[in-house]
Coordinates of C-alpha atoms in Angstrom, one line a residue:
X4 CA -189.5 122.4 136.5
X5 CA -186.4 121.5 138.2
X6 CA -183.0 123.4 137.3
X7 CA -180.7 121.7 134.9
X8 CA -177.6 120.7 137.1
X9 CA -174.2 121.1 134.3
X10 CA -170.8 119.6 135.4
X11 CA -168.6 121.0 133.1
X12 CA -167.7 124.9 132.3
X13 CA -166.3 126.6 129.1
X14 CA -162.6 127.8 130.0
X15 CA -162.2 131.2 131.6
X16 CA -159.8 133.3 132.6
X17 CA -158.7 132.3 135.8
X18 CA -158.0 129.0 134.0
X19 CA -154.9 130.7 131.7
X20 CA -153.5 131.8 135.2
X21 CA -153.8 128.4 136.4
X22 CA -151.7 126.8 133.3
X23 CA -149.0 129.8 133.8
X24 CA -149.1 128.8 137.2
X25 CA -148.3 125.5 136.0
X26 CA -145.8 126.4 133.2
X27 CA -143.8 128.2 136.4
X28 CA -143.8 124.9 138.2
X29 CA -142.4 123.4 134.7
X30 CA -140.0 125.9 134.7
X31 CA -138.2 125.4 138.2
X32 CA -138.6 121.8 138.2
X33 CA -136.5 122.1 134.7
X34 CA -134.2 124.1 135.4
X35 CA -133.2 122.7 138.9
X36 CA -133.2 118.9 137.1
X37 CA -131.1 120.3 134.4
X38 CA -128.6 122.3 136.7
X39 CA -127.9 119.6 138.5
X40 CA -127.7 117.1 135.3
X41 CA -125.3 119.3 134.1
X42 CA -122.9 119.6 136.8
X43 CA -123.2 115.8 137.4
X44 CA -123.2 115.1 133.6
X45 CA -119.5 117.2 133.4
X46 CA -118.3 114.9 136.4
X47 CA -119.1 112.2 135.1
X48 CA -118.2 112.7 131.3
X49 CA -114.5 113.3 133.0
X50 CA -114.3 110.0 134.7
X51 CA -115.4 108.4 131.6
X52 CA -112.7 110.8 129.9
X53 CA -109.6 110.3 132.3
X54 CA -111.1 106.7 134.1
X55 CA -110.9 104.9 130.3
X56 CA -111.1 101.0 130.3
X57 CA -112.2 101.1 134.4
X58 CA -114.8 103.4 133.6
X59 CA -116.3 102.3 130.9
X60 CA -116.7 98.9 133.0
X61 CA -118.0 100.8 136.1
X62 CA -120.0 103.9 135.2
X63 CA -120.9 103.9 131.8
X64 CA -123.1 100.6 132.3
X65 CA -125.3 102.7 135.1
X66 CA -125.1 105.3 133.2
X67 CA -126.8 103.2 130.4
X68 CA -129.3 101.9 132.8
X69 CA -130.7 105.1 132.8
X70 CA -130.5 106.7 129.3
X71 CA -132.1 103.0 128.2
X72 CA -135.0 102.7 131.0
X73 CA -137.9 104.8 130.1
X74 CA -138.1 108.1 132.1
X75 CA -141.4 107.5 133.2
X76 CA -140.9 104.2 134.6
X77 CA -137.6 105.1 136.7
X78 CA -140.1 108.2 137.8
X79 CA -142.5 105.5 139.3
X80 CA -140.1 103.2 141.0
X81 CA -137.8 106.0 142.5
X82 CA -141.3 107.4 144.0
X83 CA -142.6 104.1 145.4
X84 CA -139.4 102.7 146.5
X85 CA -137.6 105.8 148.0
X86 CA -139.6 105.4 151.1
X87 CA -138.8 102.2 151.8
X88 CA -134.4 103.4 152.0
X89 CA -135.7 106.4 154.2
X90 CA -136.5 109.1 151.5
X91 CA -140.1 110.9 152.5
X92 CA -140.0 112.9 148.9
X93 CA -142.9 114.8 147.7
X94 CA -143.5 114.5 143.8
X95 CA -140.9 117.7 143.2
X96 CA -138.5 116.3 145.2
X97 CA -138.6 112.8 143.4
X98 CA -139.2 114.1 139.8
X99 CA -135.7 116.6 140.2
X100 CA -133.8 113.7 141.4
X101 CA -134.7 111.3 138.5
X102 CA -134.7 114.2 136.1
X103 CA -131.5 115.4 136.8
X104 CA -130.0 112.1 137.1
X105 CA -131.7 111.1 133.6
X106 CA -130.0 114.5 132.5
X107 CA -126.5 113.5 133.7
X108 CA -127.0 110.3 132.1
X109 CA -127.2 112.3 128.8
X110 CA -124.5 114.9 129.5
X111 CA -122.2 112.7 130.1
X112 CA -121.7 111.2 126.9
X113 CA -122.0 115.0 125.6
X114 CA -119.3 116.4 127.9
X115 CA -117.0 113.0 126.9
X116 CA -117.5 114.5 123.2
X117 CA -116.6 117.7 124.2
X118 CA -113.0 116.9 126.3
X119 CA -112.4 114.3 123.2
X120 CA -112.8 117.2 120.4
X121 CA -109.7 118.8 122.4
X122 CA -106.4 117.0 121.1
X123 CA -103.5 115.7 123.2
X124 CA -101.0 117.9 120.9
X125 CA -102.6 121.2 122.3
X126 CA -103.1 119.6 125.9
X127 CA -99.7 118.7 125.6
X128 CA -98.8 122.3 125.0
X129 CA -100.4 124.3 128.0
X130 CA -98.4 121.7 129.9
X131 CA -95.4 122.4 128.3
X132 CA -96.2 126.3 129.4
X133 CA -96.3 125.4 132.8
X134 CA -100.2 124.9 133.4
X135 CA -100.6 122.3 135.7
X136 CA -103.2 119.4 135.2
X137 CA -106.7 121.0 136.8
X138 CA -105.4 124.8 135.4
X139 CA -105.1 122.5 131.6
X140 CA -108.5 121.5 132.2
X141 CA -109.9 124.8 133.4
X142 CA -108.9 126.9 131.0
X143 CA -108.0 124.5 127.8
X144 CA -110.5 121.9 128.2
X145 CA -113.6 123.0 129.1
X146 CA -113.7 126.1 127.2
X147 CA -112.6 124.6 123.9
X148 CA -114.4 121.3 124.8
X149 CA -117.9 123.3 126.2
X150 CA -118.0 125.0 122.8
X151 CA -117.8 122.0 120.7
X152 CA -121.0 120.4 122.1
X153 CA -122.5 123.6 123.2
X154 CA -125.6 122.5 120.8
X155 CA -125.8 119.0 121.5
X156 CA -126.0 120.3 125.7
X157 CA -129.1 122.7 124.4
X158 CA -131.1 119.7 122.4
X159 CA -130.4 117.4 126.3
X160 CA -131.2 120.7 128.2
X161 CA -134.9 121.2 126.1
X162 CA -135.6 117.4 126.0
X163 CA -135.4 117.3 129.6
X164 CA -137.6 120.3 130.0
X165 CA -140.7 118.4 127.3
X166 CA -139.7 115.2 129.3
X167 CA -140.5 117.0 132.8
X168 CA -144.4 116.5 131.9
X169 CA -143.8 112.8 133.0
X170 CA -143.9 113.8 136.4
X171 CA -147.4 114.5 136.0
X172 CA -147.8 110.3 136.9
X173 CA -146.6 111.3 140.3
X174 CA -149.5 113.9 141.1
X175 CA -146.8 117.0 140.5
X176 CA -149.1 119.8 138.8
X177 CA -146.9 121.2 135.7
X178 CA -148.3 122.4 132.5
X179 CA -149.1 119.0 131.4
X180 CA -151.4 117.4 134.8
X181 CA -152.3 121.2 134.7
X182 CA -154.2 120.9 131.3
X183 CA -155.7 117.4 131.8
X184 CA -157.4 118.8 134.5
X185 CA -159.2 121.6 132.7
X186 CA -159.9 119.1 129.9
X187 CA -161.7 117.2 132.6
X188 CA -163.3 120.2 133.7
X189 CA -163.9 122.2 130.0
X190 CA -164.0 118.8 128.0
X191 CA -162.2 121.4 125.2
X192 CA -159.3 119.2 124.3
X193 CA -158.2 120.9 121.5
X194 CA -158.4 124.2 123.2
X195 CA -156.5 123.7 126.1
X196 CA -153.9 121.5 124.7
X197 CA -153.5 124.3 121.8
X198 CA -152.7 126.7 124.7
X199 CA -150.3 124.0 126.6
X200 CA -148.1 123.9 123.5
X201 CA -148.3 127.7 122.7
X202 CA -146.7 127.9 126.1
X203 CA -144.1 125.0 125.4
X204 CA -143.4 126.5 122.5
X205 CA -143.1 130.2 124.2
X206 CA -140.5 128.7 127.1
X207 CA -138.4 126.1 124.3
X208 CA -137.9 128.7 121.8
X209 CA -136.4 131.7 123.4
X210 CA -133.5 129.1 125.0
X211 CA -133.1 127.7 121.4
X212 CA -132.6 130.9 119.9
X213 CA -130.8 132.8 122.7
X214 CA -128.3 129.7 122.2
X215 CA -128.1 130.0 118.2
X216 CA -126.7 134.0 118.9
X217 CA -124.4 132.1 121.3
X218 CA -123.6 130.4 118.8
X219 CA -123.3 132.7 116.5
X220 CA -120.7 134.9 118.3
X221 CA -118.8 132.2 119.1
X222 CA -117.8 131.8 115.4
X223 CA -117.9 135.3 114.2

């Protein structure tokens, strides 16, 4: 009698070192899209700030382009048409640059908030001590302005990390490919996608809460 040939396997252990494995790459690819959103984001919501009328006719329409297109198609086209402008990138490479890009897109319109919530009286008044423009918006502006939409930069900064798991389309193994794979493999579903949210949940709710005692000292 011949030997029963079986092409699946029940999870194992070296499979929960594969998904961490894959939760790291979620990580870095996160938080080096959403460093780099930010930064941009803040440049960008202070030429919409200062730039007005010529701004608004310039930037925010590309900005809008990318808050409006869906992440996964801008993923797609930015992967298959980067090569034709020059740009070898490998699926990290491509997913940072639309991710962080898609991240300024959304930062922007929070840092706008954030320089708005300061008014012209006070701005009006470090310039009156002597502050010039850039030492006004160092130490006036972005403080005061930074803490005002402090949670609305959190809720971009965690939607960007869930929305990393798009990057999956371009063959970039995070938590997300990571678990379709050993659903291929397992055919567990529920299993492994129970243990892919446990470890979304166990990298999204730290940040949220280490910002709510941010927070929290801020108005104490």
């Amino acid at each position: 009698m011949e030997p029963t040939i079986s092409f699946f396997s029940g999870l194992q252990i070296s499979d929960l070192w594969y998904l961490m494995e894959a939760a790291w790459r979620t990580v870095l690819i996160s938080a080096l899209s959403i460093t780099i959103g930010t930064v941009l984001g803040v440049v960008f919501g202070w030429i919409l700030y200062e730039g007005r009328w010529a701004a608004a006719l310039t930037l925010g329409p590309l900005l809008d382009v990318f808050r409006s297109v869906p992440l996964i198609i801008q993923l797609v086209l930015f992967y298959n048409f980067a090569p034709i402008i020059g740009l070898n990138l490998d699926p990290f490479f491509s997913g940072v640059v639309i991710l962080g890009i898609y991240c300024a897109s959304l930062v922007a319109n929070v840092a706008r908030g954030g320089m708005e919530a300061v008014s012209r009286p006070m701005r009006r008044a470090a310039r009156s001590l002597g502050m010039s423009y850039w030492q006004d918006l160092r130490y006036i502006v972005l403080p005061i302005g930074g803490r005002a939409v402090f949670p609305s930069w959190v809720g971009v900064a965690l939607g960007v990390m869930k929305d990393s798991a798009l990057v999956s389309v371009l063959g970039y193994i995070e938590l997300l490919k990571a678990s379709q794979i050993l659903i291929t493999r397992t055919q567990e579903p529920l299993l492994i996608l129970t243990i892919a949210g446990a470890f979304y949940f166990a990298l999204s709710y730290p940040i949220s809460r280490y910002a709510a005692s941010i927070e929290k000292r801020w108005t104490s």
